[in-house]
mmCIF file of C-alpha atoms and ligand atoms in Angstrom:
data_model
loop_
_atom_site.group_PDB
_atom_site.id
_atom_site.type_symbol
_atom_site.label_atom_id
_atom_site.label_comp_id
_atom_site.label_asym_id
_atom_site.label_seq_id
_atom_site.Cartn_x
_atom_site.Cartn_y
_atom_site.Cartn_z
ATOM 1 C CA UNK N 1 -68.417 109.958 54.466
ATOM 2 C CA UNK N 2 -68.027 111.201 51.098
ATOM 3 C CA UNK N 3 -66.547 109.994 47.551
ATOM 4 C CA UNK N 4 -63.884 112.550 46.693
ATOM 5 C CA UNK N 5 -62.133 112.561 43.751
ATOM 6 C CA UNK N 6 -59.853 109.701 44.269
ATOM 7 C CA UNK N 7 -62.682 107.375 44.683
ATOM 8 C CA UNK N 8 -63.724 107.461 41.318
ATOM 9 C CA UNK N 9 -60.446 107.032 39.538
ATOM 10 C CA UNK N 10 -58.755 103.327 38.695
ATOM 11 C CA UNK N 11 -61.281 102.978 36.059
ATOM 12 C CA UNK N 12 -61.129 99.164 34.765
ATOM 13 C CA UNK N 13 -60.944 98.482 30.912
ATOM 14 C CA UNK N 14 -65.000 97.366 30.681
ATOM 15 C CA UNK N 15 -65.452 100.802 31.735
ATOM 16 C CA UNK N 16 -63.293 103.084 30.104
ATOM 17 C CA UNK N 17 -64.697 105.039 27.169
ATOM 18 C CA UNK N 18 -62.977 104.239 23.684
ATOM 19 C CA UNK N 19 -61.620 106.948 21.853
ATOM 20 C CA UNK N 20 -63.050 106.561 19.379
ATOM 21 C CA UNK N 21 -66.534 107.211 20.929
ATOM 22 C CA UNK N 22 -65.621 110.612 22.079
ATOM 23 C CA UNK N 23 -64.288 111.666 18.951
ATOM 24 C CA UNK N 24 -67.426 110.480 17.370
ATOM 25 C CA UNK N 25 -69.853 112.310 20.157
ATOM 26 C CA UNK N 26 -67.413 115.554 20.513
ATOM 27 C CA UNK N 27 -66.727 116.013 16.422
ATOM 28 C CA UNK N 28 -63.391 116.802 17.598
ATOM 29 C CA UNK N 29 -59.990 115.452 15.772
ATOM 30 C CA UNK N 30 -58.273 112.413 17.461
ATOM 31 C CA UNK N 31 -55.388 113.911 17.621
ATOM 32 C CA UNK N 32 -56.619 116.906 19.171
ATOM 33 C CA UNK N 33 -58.446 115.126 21.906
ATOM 34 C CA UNK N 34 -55.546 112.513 22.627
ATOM 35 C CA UNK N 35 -53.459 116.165 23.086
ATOM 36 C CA UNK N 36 -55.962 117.509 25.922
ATOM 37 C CA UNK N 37 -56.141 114.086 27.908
ATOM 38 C CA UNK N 38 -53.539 113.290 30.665
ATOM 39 C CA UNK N 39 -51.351 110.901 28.949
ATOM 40 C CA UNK N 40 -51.813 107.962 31.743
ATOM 41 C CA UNK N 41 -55.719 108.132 31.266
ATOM 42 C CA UNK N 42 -55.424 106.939 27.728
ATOM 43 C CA UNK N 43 -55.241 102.810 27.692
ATOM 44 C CA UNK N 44 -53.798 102.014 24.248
ATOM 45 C CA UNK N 45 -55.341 98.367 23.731
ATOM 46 C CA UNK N 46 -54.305 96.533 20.593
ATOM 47 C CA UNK N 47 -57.076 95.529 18.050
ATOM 48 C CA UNK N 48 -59.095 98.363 19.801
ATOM 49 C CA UNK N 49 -56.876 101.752 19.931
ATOM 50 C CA UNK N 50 -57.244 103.655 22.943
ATOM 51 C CA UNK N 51 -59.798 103.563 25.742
ATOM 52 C CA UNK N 52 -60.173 106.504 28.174
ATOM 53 C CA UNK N 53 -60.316 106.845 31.543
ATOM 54 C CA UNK N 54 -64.251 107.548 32.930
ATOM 55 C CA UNK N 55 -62.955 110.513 34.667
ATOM 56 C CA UNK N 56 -60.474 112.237 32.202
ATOM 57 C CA UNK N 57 -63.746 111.532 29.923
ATOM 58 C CA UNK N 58 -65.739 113.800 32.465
ATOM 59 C CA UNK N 59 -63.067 116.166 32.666
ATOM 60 C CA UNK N 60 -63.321 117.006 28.895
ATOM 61 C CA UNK N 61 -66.642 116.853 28.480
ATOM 62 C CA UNK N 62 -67.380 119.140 31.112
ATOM 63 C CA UNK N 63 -64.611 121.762 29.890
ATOM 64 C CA UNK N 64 -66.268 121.666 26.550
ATOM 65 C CA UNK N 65 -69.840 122.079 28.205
ATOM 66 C CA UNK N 66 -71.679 119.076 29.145
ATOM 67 C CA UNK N 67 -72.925 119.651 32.945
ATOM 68 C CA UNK N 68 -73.324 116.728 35.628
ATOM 69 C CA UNK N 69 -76.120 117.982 37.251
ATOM 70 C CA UNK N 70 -77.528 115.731 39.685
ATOM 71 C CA UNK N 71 -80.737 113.566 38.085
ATOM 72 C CA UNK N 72 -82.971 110.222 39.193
ATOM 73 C CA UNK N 73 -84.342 107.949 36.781
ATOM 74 C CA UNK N 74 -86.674 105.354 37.866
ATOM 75 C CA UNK N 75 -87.669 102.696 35.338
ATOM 76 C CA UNK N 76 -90.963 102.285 35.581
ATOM 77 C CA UNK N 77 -93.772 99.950 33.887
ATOM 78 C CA UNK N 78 -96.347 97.784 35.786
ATOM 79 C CA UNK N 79 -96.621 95.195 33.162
ATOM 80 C CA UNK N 80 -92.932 92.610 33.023
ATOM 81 C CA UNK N 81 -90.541 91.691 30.904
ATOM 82 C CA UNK N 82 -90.865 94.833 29.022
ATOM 83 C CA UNK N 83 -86.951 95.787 29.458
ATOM 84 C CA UNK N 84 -86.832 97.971 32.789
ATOM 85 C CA UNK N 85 -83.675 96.124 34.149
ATOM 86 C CA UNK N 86 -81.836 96.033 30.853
ATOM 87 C CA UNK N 87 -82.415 99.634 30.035
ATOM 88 C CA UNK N 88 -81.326 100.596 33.553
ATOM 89 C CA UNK N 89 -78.076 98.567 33.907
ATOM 90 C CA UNK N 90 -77.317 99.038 30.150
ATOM 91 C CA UNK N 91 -77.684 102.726 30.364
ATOM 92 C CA UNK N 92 -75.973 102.605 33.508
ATOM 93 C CA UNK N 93 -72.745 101.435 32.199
ATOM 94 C CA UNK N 94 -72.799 103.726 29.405
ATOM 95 C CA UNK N 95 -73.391 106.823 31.456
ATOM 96 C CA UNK N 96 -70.758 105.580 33.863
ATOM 97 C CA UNK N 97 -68.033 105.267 30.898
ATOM 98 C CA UNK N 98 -69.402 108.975 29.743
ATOM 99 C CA UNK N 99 -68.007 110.061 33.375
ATOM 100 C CA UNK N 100 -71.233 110.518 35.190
ATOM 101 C CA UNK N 101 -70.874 108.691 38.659
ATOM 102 C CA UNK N 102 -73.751 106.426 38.641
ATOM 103 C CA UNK N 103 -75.597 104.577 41.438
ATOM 104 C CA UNK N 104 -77.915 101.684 40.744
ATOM 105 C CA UNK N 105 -80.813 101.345 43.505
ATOM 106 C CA UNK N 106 -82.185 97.868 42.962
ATOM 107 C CA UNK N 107 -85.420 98.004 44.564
ATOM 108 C CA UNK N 108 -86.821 94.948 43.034
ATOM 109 C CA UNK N 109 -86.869 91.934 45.131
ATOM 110 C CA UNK N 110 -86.073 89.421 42.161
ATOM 111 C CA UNK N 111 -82.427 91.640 42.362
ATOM 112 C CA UNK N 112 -82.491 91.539 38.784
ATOM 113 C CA UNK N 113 -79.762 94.048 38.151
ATOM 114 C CA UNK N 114 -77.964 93.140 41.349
ATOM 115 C CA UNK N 115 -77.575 89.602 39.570
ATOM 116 C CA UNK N 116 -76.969 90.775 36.093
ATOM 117 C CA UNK N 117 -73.667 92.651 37.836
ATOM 118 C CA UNK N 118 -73.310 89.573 39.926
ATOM 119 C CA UNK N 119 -73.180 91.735 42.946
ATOM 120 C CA UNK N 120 -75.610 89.970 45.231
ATOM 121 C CA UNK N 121 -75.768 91.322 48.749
ATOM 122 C CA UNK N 122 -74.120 89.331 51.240
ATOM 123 C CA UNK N 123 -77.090 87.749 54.383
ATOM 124 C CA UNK N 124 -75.206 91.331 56.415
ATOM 125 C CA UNK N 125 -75.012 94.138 53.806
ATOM 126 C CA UNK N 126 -77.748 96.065 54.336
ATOM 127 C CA UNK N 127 -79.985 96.795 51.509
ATOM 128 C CA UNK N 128 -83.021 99.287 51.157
ATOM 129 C CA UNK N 129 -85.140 97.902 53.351
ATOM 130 C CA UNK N 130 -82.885 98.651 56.082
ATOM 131 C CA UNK N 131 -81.303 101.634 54.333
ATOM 132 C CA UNK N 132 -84.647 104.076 54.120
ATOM 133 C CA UNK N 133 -84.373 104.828 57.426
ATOM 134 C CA UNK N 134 -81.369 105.529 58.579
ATOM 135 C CA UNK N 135 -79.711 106.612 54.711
ATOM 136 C CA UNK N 136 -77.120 108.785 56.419
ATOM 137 C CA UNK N 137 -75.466 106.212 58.669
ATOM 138 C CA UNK N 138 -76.296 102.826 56.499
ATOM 139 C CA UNK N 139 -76.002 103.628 52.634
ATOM 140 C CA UNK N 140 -72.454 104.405 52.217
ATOM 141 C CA UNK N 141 -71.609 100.929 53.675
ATOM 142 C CA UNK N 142 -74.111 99.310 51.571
ATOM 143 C CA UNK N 143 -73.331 100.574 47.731
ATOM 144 C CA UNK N 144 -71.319 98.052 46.010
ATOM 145 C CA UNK N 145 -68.507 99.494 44.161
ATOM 146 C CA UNK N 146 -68.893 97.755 40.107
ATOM 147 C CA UNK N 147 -66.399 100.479 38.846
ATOM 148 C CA UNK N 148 -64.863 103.905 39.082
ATOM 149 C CA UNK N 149 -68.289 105.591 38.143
ATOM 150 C CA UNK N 150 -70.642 103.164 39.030
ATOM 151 C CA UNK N 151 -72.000 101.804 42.520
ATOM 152 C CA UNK N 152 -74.809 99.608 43.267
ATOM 153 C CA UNK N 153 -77.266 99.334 46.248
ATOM 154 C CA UNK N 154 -78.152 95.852 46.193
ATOM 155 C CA UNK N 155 -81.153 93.890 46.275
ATOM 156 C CA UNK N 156 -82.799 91.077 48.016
ATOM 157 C CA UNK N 157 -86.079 89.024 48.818
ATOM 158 C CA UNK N 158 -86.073 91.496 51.981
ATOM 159 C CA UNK N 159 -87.251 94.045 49.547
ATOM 160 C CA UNK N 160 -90.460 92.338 49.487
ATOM 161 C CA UNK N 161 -91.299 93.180 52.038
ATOM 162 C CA UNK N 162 -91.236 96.774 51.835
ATOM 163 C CA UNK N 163 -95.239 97.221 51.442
ATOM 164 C CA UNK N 164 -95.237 96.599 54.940
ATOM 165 C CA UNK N 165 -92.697 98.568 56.454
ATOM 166 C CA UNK N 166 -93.088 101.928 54.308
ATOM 167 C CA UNK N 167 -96.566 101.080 54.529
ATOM 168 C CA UNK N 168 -97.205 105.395 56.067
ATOM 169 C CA UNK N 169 -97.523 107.728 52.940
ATOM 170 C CA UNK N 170 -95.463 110.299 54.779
ATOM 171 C CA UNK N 171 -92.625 107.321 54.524
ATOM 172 C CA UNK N 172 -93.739 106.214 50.857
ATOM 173 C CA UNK N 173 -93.037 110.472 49.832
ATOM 174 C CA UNK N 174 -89.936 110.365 51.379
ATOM 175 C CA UNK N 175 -88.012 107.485 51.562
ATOM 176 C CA UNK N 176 -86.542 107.302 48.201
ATOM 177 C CA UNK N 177 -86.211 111.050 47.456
ATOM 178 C CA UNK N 178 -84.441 110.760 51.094
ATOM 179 C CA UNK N 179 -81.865 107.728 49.641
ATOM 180 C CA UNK N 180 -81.043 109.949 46.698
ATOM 181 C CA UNK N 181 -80.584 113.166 48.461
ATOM 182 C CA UNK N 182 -77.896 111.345 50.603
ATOM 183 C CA UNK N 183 -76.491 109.321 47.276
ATOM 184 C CA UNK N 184 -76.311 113.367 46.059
ATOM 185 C CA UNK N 185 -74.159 114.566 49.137
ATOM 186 C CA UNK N 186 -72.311 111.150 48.769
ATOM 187 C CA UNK N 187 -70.232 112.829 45.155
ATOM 188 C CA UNK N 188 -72.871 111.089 42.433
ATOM 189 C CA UNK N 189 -74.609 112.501 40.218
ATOM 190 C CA UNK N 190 -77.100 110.037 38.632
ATOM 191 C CA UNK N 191 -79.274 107.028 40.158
ATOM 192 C CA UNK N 192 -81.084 104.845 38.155
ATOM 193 C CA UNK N 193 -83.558 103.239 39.944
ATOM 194 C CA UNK N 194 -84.951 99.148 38.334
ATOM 195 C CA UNK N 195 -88.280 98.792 39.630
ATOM 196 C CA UNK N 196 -90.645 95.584 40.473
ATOM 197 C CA UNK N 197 -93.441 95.158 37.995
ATOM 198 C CA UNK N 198 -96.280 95.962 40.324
ATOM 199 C CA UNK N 199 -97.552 99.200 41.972
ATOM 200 C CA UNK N 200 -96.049 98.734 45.370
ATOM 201 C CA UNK N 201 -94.988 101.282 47.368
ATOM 202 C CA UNK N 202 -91.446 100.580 45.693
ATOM 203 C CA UNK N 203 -92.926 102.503 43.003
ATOM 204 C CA UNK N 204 -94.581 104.844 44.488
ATOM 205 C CA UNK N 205 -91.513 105.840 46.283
ATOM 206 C CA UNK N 206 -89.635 105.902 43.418
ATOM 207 C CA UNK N 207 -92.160 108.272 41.404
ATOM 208 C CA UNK N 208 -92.100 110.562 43.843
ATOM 209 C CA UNK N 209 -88.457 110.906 43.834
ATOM 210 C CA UNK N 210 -87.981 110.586 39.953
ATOM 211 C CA UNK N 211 -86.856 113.701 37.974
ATOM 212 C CA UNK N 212 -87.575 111.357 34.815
ATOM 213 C CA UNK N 213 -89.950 108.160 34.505
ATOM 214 C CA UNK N 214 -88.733 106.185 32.254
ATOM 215 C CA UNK N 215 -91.255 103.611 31.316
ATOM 216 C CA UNK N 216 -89.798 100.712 28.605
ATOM 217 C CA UNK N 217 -92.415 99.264 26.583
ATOM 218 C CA UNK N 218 -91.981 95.980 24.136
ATOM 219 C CA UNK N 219 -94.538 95.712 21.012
ATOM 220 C CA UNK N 220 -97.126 93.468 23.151
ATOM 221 C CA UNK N 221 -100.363 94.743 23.939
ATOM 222 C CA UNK N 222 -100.202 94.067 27.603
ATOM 223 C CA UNK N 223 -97.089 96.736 28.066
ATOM 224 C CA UNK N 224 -98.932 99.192 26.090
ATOM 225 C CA UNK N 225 -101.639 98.762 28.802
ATOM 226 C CA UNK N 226 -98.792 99.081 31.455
ATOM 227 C CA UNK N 227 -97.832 102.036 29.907
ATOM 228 C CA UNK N 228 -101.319 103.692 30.155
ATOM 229 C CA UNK N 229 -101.830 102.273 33.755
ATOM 230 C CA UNK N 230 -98.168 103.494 34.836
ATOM 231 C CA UNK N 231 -98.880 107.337 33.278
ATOM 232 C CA UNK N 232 -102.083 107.499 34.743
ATOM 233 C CA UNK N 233 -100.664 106.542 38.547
ATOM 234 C CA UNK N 234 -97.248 108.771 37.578
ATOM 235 C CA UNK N 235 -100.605 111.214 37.456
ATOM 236 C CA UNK N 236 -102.600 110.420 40.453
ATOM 237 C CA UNK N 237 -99.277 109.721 43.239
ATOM 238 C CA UNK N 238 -98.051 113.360 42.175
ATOM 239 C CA UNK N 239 -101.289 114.611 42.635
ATOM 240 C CA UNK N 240 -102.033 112.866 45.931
ATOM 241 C CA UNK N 241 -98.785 114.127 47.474
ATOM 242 C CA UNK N 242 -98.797 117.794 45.450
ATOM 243 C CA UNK N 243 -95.683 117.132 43.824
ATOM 244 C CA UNK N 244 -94.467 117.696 40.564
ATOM 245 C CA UNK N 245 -95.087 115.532 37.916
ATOM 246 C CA UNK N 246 -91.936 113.956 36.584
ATOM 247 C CA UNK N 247 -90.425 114.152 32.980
ATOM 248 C CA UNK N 248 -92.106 110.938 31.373
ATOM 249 C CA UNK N 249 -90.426 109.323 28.804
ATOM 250 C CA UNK N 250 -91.256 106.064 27.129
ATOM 251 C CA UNK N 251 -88.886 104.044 25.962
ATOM 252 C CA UNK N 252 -89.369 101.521 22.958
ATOM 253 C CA UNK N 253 -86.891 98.544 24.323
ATOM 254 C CA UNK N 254 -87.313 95.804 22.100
ATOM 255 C CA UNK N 255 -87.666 97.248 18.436
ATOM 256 C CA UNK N 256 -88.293 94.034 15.605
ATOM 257 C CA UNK N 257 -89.053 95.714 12.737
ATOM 258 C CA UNK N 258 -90.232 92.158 11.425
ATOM 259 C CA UNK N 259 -92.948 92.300 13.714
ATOM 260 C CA UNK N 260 -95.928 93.809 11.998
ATOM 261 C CA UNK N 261 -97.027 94.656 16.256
ATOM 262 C CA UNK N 262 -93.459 96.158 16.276
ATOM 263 C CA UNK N 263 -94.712 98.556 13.184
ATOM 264 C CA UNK N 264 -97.896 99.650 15.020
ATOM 265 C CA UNK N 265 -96.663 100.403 18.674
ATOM 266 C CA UNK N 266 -93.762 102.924 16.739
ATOM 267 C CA UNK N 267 -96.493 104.250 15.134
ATOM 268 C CA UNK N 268 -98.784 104.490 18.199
ATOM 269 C CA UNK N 269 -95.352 105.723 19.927
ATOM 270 C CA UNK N 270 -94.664 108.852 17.512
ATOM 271 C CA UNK N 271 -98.758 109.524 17.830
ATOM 272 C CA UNK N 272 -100.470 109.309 20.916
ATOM 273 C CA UNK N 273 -97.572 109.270 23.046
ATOM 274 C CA UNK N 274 -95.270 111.365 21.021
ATOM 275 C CA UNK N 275 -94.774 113.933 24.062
ATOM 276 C CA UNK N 276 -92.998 111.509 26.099
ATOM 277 C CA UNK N 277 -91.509 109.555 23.418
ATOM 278 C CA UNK N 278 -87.610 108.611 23.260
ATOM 279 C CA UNK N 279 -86.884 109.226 19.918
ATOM 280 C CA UNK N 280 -84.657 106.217 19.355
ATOM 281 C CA UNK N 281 -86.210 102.466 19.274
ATOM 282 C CA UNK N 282 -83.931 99.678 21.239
ATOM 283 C CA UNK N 283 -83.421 96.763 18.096
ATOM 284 C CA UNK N 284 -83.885 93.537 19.235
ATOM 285 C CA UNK N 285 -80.431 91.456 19.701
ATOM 286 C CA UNK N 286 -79.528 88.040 20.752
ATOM 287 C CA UNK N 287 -76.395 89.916 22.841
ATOM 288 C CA UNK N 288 -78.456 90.915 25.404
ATOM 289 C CA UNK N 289 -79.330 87.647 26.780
ATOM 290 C CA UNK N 290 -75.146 86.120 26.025
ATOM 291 C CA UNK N 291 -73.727 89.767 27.943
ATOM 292 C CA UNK N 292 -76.047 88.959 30.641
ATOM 293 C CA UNK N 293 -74.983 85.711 31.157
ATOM 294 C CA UNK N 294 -71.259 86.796 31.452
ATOM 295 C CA UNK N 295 -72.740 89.569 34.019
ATOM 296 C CA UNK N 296 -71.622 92.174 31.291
ATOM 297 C CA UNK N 297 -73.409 94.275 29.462
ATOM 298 C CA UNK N 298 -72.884 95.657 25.435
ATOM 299 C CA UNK N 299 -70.678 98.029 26.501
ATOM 300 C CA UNK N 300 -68.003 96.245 28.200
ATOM 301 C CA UNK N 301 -67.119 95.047 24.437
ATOM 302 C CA UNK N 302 -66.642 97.006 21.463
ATOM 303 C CA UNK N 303 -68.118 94.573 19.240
ATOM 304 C CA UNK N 304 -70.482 96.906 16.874
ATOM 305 C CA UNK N 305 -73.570 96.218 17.521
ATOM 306 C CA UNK N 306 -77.009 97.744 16.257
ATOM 307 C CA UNK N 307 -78.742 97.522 20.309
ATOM 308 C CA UNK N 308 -75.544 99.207 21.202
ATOM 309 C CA UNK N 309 -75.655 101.906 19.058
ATOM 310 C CA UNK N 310 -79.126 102.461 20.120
ATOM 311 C CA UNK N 311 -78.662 102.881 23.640
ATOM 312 C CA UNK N 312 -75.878 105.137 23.189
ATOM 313 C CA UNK N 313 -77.942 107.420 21.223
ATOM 314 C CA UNK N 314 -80.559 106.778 23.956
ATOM 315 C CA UNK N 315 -78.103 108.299 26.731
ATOM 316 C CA UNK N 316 -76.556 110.699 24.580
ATOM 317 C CA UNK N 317 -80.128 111.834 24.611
ATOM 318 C CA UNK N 318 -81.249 111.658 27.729
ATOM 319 C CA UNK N 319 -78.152 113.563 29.018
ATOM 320 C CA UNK N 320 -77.752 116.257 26.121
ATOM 321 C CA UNK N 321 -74.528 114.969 25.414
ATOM 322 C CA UNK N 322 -74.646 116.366 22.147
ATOM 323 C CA UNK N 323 -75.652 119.533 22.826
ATOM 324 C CA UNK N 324 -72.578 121.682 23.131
ATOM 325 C CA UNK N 325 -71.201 119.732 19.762
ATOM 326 C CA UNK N 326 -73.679 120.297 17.542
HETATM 327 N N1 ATP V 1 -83.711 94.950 22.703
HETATM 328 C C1 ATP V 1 -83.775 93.707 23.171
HETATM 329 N N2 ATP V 1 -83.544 92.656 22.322
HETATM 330 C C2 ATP V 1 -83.639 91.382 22.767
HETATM 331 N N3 ATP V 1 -83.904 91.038 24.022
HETATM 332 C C3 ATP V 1 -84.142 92.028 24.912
HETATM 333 C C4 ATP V 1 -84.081 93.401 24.543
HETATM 334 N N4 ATP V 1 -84.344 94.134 25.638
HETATM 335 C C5 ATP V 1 -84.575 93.274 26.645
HETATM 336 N N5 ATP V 1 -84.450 92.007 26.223
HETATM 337 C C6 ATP V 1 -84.660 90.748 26.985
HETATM 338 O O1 ATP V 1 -85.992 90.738 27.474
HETATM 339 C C7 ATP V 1 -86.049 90.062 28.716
HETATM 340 C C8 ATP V 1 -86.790 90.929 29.725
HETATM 341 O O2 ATP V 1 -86.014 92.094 29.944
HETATM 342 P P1 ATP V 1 -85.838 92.724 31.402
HETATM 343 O O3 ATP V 1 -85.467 91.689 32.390
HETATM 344 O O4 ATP V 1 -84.949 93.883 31.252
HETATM 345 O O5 ATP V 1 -87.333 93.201 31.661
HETATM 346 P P2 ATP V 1 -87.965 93.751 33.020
HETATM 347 O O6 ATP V 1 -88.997 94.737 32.615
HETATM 348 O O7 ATP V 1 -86.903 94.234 33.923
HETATM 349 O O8 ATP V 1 -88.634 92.456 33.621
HETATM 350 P P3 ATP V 1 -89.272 92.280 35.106
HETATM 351 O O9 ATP V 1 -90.549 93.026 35.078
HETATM 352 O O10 ATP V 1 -89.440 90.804 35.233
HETATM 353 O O11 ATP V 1 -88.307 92.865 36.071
HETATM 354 C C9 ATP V 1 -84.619 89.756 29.102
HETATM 355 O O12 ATP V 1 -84.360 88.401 28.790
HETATM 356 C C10 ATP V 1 -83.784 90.655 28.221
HETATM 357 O O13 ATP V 1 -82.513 90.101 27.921
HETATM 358 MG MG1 MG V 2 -86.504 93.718 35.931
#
């Protein structure tokens, strides 16, 4: 089984790129853009203008220069709370409506991100407790189509119980890499992985299958002691299993610039970790909590938004989006 083309048309409205957003990231004239998309991927909407098809967005970008090429992010941070499942759904969605075809791999047994797309398993899908093992027989039937360009593998309590049954290293190396290397052959070309907020072998699984860490961090002292703890393992697991070390990339998720901690932790940020540091600070917002609670995210509205803005600087970023238009 494999997602050709036709599987990731019939993008919905939520998440189809506005126009307006692809003028603003390409530089290029409206009019000039609306002429090089096929005329039934543009959505004209009133109050909103026109929204654009995920895959006609691909299409263009990828004529003008912007490459798919296939990348895992795991969201990573031992301490909680810090933003891991926001950033990775959040991000998710916005890379989806930029064309990628995204895959969400819950792995945290609170199903966090499975809940905040309401898209709980049902008691028979299989999830990645029973997925690991057999990935290329079970994982097609277990991603949960959201939209066009983005799929979820669900999570459960099940995954809980993971320490126990990838409890060989030889499993822990491979059983994520050997998830995404099937979600690769599959037709996608991103997974974000949402992590638990413990060093399980969830995590360790997911380092060693990572391209990029990504580890969020709020102002509190406690995540910037996550964020030591979590670089040094990123560290030791690579060097235990003579891999690679991951691109490492901390992510400030909860910016108040009221906060005189919020002051110190950018300033720590663009010091001590300025290597890994993503350049663009999350601002707090109350919308986070009200999108959630609709299972939606900021980008299934256009309401302006200064979190929203941030995160789409944050992917435009992480994917080089901006590149080819500068
Ligand atoms: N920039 C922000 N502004 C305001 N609230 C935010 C922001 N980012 C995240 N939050 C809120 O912070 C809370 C914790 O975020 P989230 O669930 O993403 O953290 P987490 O690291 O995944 O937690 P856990 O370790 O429990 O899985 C959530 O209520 C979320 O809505
Ligand atoms: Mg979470």
């Amino acid at each position: 089984m494999t997602f050709d083309a036709e599987a990731f048309r019939q993008t919905s409205d939520a998440f189809r790129l506005p126009l307006r957003d692809l003028t603003a990231l390409t530089r290029h004239a409206p009019a000039k853009v609306r002429a090089a998309l096929p005329a039934e991927a543009l959505h004209e909407r009133s109050g909103f203008g026109y929204l654009v098809d995920a895959e006609a967005v691909r299409a263009y970008l990828a004529v003008n220069g912007v490459d798919f090429p296939f990348r895992v992010f795991a969201h990573i941070n031992l301490k909680g709370g810090v933003g891991k499942t926001t950033s990775v759904v959040t991000c998710a969605v916005r890379a989806a409506q930029y064309g990628f075809r995204c895959v969400v791999l819950d792995l945290d047994s609170q199903a966090s991100a499975s809940l905040a797309f309401d898209a709980l398993p049902e008691d028979d899908t299989p999830i990645f407790y029973d997925v690991w093992q057999k990935p290329a027989e079970m994982l097609g039937p277990a991603l949960k189509r959201i939209d066009s360009h983005l799929y979820l593998l669900p999570s459960s309590l099940e995954n809980g119980l993971l320490d126990s049954s990838l409890a060989n290293p030889r499993h822990q190396k491979k059983a994520v890499a050997e998830v995404c290397a099937e979600l690769k052959r599959l037709g996608f070309d991103v997974v974000f992985i949402d992590c638990p907020p413990s060093l399980g072998t969830a995590v360790i699984s997911s380092i060693c299958a990572a391209d990029d860490v990504v580890i969020p961090i709020g102002s509190d002292p406690f995540s910037h002691k996550g964020l030591a703890l979590t670089l040094e393992e990123i560290e030791a697991i690579c060097d235990t299993y003579s891999l690679p070390i991951p691109t490492r990339r901390v992510l400030f998720a909860r910016y108040d610039k009221r906060e005189k901690l919020a002051a110190e932790t950018l300033a720590r940020m663009e010091g001590a970790y300025a290597e890994f540091a993503i350049p663009v600070p999350v601002r707090v917002s109350t919308e986070f909590s009200k999108v959630l609670a609709r299972g939606e995210t900021l980008f299934h509205s256009q309401r302006k938004n200064p979190a929203r803005q941030d995160y789409d600087r944050i992917v435009r970023y992480l994917f080089q989006l901006d590149a080819p238009f500068a």
